[in-house]
PDB file of C-alpha atoms and ligand atoms in Angstrom:
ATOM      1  CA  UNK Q   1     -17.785 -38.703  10.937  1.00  0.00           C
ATOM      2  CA  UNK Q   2     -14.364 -37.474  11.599  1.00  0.00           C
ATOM      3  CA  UNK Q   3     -14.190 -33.889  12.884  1.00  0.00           C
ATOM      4  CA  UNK Q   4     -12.233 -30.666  11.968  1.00  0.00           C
ATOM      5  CA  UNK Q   5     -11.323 -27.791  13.975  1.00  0.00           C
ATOM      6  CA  UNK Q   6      -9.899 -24.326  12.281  1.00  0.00           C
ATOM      7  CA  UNK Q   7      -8.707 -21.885  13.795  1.00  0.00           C
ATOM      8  CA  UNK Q   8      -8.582 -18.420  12.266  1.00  0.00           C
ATOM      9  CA  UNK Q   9     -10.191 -15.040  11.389  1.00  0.00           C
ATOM     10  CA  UNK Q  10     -13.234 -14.845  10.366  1.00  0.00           C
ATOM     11  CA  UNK Q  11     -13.826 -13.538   6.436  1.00  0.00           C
ATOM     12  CA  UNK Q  12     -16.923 -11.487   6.247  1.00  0.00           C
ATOM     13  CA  UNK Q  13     -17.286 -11.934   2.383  1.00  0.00           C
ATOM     14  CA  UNK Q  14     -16.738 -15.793   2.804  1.00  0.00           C
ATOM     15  CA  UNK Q  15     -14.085 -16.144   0.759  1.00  0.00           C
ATOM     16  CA  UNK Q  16     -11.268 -16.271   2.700  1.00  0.00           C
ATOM     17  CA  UNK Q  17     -10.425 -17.641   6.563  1.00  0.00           C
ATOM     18  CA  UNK Q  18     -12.811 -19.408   8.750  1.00  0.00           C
ATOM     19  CA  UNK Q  19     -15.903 -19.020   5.938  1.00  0.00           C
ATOM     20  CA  UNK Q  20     -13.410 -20.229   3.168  1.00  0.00           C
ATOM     21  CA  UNK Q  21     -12.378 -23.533   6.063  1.00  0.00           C
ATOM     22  CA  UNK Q  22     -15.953 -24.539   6.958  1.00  0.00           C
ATOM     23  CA  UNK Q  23     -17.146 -24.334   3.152  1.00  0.00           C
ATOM     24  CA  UNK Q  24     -13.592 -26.462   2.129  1.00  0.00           C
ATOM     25  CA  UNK Q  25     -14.499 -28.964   4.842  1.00  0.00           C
ATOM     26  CA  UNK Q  26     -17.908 -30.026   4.014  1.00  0.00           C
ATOM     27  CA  UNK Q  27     -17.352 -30.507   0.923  1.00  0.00           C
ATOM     28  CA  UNK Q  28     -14.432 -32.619   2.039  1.00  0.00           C
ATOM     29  CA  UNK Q  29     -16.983 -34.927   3.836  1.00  0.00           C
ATOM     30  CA  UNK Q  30     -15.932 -34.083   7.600  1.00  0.00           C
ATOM     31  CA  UNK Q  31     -17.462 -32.043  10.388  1.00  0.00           C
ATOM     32  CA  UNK Q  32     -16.204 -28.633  10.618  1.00  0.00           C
ATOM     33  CA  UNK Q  33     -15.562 -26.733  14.126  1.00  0.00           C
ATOM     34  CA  UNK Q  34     -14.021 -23.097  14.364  1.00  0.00           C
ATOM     35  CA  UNK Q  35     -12.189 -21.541  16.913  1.00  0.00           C
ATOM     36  CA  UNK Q  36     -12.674 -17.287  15.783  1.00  0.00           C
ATOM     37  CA  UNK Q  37      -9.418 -15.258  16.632  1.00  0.00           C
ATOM     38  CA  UNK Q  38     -10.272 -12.107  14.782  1.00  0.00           C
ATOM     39  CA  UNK Q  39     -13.213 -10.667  12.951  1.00  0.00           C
ATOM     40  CA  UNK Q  40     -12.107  -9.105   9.835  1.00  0.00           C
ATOM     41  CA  UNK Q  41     -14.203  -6.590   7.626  1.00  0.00           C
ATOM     42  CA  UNK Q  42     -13.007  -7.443   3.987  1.00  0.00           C
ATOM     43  CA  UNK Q  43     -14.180  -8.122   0.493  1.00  0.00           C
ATOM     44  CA  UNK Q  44     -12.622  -8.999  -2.617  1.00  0.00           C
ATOM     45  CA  UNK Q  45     -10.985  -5.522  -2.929  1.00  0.00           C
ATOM     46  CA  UNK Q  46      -9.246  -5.411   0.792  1.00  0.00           C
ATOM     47  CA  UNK Q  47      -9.326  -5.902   4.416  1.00  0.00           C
ATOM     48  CA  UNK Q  48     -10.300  -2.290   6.216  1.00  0.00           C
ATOM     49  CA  UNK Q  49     -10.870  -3.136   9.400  1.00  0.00           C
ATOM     50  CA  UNK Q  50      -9.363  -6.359  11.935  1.00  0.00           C
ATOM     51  CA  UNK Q  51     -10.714  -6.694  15.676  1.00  0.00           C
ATOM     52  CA  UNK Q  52      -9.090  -9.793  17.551  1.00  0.00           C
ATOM     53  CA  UNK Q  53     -10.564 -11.942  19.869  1.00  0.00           C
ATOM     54  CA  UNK Q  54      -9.226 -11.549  23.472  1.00  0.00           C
ATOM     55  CA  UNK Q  55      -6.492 -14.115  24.397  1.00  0.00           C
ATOM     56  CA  UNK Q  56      -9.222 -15.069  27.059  1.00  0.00           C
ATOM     57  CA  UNK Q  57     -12.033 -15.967  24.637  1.00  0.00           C
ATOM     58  CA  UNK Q  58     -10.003 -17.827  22.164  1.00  0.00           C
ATOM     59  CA  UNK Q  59      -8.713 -20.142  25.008  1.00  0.00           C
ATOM     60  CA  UNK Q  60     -12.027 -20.479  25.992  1.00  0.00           C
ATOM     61  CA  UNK Q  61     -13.824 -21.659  22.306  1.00  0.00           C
ATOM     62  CA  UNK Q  62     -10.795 -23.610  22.440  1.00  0.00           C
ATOM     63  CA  UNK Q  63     -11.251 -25.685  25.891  1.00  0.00           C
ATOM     64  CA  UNK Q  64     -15.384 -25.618  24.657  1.00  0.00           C
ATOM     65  CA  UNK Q  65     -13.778 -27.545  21.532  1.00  0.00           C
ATOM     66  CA  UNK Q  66     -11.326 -29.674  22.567  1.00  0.00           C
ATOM     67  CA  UNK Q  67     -13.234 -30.906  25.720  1.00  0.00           C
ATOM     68  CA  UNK Q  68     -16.569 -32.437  24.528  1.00  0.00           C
ATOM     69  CA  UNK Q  69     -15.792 -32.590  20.451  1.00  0.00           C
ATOM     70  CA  UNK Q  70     -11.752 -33.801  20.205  1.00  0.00           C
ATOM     71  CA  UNK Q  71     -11.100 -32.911  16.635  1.00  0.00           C
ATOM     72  CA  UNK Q  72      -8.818 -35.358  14.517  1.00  0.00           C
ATOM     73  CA  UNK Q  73      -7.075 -32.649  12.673  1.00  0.00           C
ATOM     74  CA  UNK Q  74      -6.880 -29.031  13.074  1.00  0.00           C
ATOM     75  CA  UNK Q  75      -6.026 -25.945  10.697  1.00  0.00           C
ATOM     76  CA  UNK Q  76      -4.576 -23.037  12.216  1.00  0.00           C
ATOM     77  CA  UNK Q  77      -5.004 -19.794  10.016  1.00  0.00           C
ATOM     78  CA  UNK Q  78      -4.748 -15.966  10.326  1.00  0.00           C
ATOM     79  CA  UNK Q  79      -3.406 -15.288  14.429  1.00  0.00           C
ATOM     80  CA  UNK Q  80      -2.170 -11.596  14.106  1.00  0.00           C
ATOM     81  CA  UNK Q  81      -0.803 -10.991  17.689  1.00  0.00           C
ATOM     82  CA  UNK Q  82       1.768 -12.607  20.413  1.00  0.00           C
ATOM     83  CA  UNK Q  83      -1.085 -13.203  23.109  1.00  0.00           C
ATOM     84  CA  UNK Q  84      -3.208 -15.276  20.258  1.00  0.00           C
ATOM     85  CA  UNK Q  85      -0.076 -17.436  19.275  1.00  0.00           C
ATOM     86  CA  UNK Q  86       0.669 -18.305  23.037  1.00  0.00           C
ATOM     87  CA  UNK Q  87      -2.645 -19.283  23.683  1.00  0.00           C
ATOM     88  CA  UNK Q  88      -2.959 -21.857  20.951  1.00  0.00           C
ATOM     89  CA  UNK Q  89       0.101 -23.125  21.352  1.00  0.00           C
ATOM     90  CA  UNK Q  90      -0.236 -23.937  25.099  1.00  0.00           C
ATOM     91  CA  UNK Q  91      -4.478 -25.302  24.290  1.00  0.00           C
ATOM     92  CA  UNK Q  92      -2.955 -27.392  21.507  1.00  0.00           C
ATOM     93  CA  UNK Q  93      -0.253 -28.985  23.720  1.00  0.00           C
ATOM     94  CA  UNK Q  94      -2.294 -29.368  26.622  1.00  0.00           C
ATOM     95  CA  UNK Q  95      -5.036 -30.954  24.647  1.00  0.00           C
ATOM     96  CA  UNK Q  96      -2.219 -32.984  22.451  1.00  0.00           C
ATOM     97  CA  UNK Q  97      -3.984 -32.433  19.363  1.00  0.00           C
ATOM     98  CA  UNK Q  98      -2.713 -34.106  16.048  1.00  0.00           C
ATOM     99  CA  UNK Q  99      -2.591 -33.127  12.578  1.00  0.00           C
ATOM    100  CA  UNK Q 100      -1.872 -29.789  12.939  1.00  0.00           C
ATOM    101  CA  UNK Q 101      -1.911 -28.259   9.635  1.00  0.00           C
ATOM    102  CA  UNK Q 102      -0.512 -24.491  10.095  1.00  0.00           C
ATOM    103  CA  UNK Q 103      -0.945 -22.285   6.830  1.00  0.00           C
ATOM    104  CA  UNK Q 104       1.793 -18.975   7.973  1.00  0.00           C
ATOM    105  CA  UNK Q 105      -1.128 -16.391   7.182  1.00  0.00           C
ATOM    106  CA  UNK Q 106       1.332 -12.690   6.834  1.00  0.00           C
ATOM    107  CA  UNK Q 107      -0.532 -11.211   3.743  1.00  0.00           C
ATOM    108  CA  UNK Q 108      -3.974 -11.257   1.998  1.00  0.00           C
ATOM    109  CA  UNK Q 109      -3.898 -11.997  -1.436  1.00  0.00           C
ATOM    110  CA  UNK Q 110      -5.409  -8.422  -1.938  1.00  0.00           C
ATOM    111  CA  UNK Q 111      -2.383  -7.106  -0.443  1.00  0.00           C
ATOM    112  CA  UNK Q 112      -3.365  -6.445   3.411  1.00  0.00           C
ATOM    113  CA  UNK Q 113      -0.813  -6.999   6.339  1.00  0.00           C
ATOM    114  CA  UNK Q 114      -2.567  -9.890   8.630  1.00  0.00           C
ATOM    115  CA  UNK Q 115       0.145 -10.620  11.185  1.00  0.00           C
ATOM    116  CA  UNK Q 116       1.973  -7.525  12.991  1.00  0.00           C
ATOM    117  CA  UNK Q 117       5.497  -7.833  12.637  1.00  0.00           C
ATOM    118  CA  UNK Q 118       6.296  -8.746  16.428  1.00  0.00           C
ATOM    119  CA  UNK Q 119       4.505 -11.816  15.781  1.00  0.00           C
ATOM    120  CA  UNK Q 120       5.760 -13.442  13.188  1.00  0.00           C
ATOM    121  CA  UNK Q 121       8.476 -14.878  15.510  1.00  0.00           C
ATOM    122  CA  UNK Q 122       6.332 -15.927  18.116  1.00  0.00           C
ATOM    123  CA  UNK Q 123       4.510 -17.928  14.904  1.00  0.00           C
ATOM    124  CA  UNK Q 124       8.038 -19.619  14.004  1.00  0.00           C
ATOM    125  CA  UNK Q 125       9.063 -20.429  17.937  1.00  0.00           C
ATOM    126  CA  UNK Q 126       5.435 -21.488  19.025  1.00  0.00           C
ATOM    127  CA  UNK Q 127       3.148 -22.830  16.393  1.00  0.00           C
ATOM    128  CA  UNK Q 128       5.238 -23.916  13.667  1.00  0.00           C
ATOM    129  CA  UNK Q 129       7.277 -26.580  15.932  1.00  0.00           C
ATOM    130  CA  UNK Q 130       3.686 -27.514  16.487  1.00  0.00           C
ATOM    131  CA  UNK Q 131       2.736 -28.541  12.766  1.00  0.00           C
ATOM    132  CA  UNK Q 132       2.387 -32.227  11.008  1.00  0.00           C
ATOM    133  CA  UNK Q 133       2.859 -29.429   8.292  1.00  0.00           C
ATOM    134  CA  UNK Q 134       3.703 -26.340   7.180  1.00  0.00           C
ATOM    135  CA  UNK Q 135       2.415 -24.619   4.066  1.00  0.00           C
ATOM    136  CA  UNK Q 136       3.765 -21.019   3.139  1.00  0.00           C
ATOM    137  CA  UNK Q 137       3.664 -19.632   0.073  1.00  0.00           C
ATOM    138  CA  UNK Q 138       6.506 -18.135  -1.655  1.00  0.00           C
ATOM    139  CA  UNK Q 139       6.952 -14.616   0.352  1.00  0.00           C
ATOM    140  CA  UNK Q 140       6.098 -16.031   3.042  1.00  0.00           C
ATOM    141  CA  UNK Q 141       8.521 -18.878   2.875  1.00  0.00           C
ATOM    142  CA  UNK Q 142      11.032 -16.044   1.660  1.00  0.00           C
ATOM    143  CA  UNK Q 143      10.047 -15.213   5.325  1.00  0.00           C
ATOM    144  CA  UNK Q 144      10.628 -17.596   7.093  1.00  0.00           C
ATOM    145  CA  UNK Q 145      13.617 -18.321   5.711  1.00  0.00           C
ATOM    146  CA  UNK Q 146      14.988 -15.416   5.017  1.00  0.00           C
ATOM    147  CA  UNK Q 147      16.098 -16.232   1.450  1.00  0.00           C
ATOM    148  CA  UNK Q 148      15.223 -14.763  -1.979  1.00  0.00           C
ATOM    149  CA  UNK Q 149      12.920 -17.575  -4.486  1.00  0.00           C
ATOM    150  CA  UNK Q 150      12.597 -17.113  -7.563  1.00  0.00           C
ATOM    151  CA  UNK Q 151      13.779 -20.773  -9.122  1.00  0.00           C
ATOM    152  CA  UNK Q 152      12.102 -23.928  -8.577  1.00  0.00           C
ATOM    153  CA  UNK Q 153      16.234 -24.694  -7.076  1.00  0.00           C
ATOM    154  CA  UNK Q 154      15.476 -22.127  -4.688  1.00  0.00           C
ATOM    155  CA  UNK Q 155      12.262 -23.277  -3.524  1.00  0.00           C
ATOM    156  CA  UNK Q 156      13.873 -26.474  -2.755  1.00  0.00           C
ATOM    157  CA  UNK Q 157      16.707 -25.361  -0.692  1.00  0.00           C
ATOM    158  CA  UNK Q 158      14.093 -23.036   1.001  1.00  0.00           C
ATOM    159  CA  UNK Q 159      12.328 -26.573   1.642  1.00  0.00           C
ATOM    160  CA  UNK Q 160      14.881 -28.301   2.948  1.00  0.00           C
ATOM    161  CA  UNK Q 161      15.968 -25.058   4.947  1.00  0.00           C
ATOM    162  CA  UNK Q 162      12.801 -25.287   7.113  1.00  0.00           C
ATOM    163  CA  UNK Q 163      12.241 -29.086   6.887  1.00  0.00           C
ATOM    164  CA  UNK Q 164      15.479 -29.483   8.769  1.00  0.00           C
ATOM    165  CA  UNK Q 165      14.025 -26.181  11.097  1.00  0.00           C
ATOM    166  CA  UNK Q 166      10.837 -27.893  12.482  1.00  0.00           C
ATOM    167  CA  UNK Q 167       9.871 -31.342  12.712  1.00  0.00           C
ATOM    168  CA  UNK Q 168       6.659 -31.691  10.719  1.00  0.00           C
ATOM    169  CA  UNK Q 169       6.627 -31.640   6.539  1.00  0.00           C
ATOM    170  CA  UNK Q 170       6.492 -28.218   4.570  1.00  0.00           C
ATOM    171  CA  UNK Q 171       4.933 -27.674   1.641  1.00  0.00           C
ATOM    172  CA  UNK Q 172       5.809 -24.769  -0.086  1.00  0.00           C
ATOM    173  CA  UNK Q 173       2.945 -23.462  -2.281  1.00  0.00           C
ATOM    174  CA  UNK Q 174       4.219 -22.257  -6.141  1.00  0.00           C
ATOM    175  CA  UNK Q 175       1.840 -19.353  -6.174  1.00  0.00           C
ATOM    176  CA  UNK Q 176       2.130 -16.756  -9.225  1.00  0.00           C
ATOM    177  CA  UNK Q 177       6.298 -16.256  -9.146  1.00  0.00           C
ATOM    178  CA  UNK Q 178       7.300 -19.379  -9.792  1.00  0.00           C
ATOM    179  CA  UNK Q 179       5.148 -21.679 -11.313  1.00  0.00           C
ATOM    180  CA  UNK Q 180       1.338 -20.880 -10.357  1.00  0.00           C
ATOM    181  CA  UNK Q 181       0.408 -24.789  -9.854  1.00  0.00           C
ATOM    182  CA  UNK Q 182       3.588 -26.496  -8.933  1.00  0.00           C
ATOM    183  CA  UNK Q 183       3.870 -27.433  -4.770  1.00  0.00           C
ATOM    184  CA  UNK Q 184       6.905 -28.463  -3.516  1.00  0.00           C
ATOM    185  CA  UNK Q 185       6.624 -30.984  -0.217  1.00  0.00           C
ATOM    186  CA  UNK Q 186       9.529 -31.607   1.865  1.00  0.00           C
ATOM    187  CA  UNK Q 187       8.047 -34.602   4.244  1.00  0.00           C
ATOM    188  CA  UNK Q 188      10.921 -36.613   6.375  1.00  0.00           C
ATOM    189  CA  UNK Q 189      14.091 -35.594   3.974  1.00  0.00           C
ATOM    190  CA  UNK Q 190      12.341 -36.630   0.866  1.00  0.00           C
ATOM    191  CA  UNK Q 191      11.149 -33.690  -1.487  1.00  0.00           C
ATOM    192  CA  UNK Q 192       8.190 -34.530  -3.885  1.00  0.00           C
ATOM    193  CA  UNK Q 193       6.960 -32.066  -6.659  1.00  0.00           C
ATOM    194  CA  UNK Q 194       3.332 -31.707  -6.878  1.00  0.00           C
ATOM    195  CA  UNK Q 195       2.979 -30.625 -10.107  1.00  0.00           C
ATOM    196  CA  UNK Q 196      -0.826 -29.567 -10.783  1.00  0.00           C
ATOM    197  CA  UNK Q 197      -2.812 -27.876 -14.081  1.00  0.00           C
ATOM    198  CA  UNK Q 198      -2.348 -23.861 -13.924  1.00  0.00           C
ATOM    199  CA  UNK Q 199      -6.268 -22.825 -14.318  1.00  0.00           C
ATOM    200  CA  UNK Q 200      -6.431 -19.844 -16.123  1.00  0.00           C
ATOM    201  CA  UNK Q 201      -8.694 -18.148 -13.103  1.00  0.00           C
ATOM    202  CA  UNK Q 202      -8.179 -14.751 -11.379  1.00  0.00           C
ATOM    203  CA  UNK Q 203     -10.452 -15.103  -8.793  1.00  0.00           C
ATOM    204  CA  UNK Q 204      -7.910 -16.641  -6.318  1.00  0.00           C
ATOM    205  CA  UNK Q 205      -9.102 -15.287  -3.089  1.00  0.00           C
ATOM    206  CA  UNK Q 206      -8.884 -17.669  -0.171  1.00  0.00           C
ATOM    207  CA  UNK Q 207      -6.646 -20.688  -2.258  1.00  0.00           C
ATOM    208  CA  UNK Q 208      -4.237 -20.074   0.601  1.00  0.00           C
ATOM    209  CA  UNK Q 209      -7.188 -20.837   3.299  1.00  0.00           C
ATOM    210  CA  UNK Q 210      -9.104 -23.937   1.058  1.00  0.00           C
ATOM    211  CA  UNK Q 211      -5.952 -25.628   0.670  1.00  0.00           C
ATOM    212  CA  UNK Q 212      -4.715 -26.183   3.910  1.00  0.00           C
ATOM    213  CA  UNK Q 213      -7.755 -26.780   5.252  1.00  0.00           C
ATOM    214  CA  UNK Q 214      -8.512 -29.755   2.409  1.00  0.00           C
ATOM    215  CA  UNK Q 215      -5.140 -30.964   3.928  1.00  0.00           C
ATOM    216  CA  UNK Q 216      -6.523 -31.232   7.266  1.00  0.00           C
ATOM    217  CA  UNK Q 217      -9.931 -32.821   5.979  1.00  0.00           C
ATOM    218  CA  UNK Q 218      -7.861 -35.355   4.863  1.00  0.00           C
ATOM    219  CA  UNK Q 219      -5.266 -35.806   7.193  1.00  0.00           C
ATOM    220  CA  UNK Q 220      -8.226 -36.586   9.478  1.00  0.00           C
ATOM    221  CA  UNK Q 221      -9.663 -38.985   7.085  1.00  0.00           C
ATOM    222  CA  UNK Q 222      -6.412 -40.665   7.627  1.00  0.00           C
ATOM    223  CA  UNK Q 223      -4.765 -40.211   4.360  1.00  0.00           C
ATOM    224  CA  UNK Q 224      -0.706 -39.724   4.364  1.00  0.00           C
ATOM    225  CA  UNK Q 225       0.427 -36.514   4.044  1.00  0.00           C
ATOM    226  CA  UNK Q 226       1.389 -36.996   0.174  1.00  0.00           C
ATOM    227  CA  UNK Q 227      -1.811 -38.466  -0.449  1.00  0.00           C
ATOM    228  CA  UNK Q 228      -3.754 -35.538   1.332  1.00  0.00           C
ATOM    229  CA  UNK Q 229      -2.221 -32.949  -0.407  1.00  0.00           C
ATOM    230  CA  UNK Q 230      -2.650 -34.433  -3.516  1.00  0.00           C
ATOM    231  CA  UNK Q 231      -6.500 -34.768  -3.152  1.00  0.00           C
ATOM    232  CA  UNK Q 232      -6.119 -31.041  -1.527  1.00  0.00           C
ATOM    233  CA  UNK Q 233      -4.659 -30.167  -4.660  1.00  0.00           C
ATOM    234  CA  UNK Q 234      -7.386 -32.131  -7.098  1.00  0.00           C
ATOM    235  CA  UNK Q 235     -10.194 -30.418  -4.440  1.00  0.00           C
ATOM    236  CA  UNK Q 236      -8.845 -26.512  -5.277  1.00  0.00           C
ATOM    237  CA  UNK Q 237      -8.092 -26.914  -9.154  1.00  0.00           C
ATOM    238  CA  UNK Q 238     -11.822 -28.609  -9.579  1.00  0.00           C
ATOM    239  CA  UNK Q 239     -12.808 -24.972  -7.483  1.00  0.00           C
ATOM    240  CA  UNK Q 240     -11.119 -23.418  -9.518  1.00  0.00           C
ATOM    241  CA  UNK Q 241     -12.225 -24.643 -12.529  1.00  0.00           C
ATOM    242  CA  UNK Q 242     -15.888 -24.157 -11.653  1.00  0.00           C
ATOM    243  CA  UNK Q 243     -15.474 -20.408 -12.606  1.00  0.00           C
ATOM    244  CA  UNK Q 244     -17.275 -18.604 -10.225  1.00  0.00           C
ATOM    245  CA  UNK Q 245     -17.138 -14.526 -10.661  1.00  0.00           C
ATOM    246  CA  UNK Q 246     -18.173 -12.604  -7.715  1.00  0.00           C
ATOM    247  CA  UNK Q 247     -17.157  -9.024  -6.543  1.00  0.00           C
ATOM    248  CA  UNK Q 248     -14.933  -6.071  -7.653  1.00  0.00           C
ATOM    249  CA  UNK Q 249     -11.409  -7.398  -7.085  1.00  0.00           C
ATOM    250  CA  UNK Q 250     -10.145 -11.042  -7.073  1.00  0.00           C
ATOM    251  CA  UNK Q 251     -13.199 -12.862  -6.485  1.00  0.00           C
ATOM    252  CA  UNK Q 252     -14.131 -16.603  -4.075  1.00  0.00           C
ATOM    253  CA  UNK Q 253     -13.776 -20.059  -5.444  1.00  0.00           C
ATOM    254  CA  UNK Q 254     -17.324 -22.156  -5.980  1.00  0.00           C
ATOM    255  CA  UNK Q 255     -16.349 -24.826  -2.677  1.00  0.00           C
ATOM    256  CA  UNK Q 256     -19.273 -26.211  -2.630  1.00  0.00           C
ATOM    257  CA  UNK Q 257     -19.188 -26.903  -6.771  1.00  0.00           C
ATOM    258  CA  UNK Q 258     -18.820 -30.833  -6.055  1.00  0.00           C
ATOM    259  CA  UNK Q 259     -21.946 -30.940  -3.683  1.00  0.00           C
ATOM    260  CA  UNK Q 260     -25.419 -31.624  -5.327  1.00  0.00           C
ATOM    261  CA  UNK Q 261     -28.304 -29.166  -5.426  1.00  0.00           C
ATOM    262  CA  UNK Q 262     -30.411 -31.087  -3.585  1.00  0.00           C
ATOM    263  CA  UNK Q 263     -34.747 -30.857  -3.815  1.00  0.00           C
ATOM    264  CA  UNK Q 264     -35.050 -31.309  -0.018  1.00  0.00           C
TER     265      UNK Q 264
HETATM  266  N1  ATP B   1      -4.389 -20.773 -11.223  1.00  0.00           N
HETATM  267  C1  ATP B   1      -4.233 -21.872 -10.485  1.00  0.00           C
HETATM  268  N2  ATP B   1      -4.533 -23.099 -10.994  1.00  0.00           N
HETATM  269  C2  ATP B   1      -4.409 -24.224 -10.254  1.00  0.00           C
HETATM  270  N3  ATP B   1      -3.994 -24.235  -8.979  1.00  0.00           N
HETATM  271  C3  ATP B   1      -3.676 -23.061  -8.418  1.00  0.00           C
HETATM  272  C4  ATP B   1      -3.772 -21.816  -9.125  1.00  0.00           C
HETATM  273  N4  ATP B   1      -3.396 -20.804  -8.287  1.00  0.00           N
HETATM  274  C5  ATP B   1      -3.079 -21.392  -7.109  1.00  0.00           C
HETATM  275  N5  ATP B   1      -3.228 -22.750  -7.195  1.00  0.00           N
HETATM  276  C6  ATP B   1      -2.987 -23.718  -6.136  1.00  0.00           C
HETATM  277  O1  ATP B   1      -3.736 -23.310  -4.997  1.00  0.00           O
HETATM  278  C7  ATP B   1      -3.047 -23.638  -3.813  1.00  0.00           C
HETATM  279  C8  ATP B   1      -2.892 -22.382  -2.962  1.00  0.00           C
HETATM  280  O2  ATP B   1      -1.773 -21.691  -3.458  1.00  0.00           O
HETATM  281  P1  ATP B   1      -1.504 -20.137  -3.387  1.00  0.00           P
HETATM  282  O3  ATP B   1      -0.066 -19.954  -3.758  1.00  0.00           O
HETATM  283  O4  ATP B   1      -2.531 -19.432  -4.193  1.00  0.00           O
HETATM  284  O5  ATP B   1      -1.746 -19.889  -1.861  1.00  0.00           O
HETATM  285  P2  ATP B   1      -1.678 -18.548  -1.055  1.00  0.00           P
HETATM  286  O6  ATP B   1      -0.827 -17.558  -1.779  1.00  0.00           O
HETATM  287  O7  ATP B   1      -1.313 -18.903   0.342  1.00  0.00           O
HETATM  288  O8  ATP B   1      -3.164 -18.080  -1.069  1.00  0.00           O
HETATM  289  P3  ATP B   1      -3.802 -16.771  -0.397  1.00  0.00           P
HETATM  290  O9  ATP B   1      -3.800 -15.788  -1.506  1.00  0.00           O
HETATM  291  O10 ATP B   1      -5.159 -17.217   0.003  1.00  0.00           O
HETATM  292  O11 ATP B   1      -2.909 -16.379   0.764  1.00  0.00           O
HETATM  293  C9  ATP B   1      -1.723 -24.275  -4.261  1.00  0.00           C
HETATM  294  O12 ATP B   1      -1.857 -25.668  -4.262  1.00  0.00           O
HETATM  295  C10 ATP B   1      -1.543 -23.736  -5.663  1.00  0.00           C
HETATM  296  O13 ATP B   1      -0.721 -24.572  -6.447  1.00  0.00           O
HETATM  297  C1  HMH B   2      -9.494 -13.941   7.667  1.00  0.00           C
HETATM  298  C2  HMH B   2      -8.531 -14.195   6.563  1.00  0.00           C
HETATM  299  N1  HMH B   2      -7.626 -15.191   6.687  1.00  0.00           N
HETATM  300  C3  HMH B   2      -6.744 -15.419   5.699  1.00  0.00           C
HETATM  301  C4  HMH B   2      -6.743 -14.665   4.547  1.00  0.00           C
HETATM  302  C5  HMH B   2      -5.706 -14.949   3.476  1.00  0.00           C
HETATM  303  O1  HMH B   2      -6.146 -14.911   2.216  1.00  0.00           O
HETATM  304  C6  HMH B   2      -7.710 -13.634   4.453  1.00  0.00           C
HETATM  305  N2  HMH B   2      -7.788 -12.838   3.355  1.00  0.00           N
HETATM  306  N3  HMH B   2      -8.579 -13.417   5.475  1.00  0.00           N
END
């Protein structure tokens, strides 16, 4: 069984973050392990309330991880503070994890702010450098890069921009402004379009979350990059498709919609 640490904030709805991970993950056939750096009270309408995890605690689920279950990939999602950041990037690089899969968590889908602003370059200098791969989606690769996208040409030179930046692949996520199913993956100077089926589907909460953590499922499976975000890719849009409708605002994805309902 290979094993799967994530390490975000936790989504009390269980859309989103960790709840969204662990769901994505055993469905994705591994074992899933979570490393909690906030708790966040949210639902499908918005986030009202955010209370991090001490620097302290984090670094110590993290050593309770890493020293008696080494995971073979791991998913880093929502950090919202400097103190966070530095702590995973020094438990990551003393533990010399692998396939770090870093999804640049800055904005819920319902519209809430989940990293404060002095942290988004501790996020580029410390955990991005870090990453087999990157996956923003358009703003937040508008971010990072600090160019306007709003052409498929743009999204490439915004790929390239960052793929020459940090040493893992990027994969820049077409979200609604470009062209809702198309990926674009930068991975050692080659770009490749993933091109996928839009599904006409509003509940999109947590895509962001289930997709790079499918990534990491994979990675650990020991698929190549390409090949893991392509089955990432075929994981979501089957979610998708299932057509689940829950809550007031945009509603979860069915993860489990591939596993049987087993008589036990
Ligand atoms: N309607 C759709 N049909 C098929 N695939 C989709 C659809 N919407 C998003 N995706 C895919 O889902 C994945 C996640 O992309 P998205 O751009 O939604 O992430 P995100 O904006 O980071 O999500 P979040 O809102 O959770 O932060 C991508 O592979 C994207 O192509
Ligand atoms: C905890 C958490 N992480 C990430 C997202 C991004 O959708 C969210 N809404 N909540």
């Amino acid at each position: 069984m290979k094993c799967v640490l994530t390490i975000a904030g936790s989504d009390c709805s269980g859309g989103a973050g960790i709840q969204a991970d662990i769901k994505t993950m055993e469905a994705n056939g591994v074992y899933a392990m979570s490393a909690v750096t906030a708790l966040t009270a949210q639902n499908t309408t918005g986030v009202y309330g955010i209370m991090e995890s001490t620097p302290e605690f984090l670094e110590s689920q993290l050593n309770c991880v890493f020293s008696d279950i080494f995971p073979d990939a791991v998913k880093i999602g929502m950090v919202s503070s400097v103190p966070l950041i530095q702590v995973i990037g020094d438990s990551l690089t003393k533990w010399k994890a692998s396939n770090i899969v870093v999804d640049p968590v800055m904005v819920s889908t319902s519209g809430s702010r989940l990293l404060k602003e002095d942290a988004q370059a501790a996020l580029m200098e410390r955990l991005l450098p870090l990453a087999s791969v990157i996956t923003p989606n358009i703003p937040e690769a508008e971010v990072l890069t600090g160019m306007s996208i709003v052409s498929e040409e743009q999204m490439e030179e915004a790929a390239c921009r960052l793929g020459e930046l940090y040493p893992g692949a990027v994969l820049i996520k077409g979200g609604h402004q470009v062209s809702d199913a198309n990926d674009l993956l930068y991975d050692q100077g080659k770009l490749v379009w993933l091109r996928g089926e839009r599904i006409d589907n509003s509940n999109t909460h947590g895509t962001g979350c289930t997709l790079s953590s499918a990534i990491a499922s994979n990675l650990a499976k020991g698929f190549s990059m390409e090949e893991s975000i392509r089955r990432a890719k075929a994981y979501i849009s089957g979610a998708l498709r299932a057509g689940l409708d829950l809550g007031k605002g945009s509603g979860p994805m069915d993860h489990g919609y591939a596993i049987p309902d087993t008589d036990f």
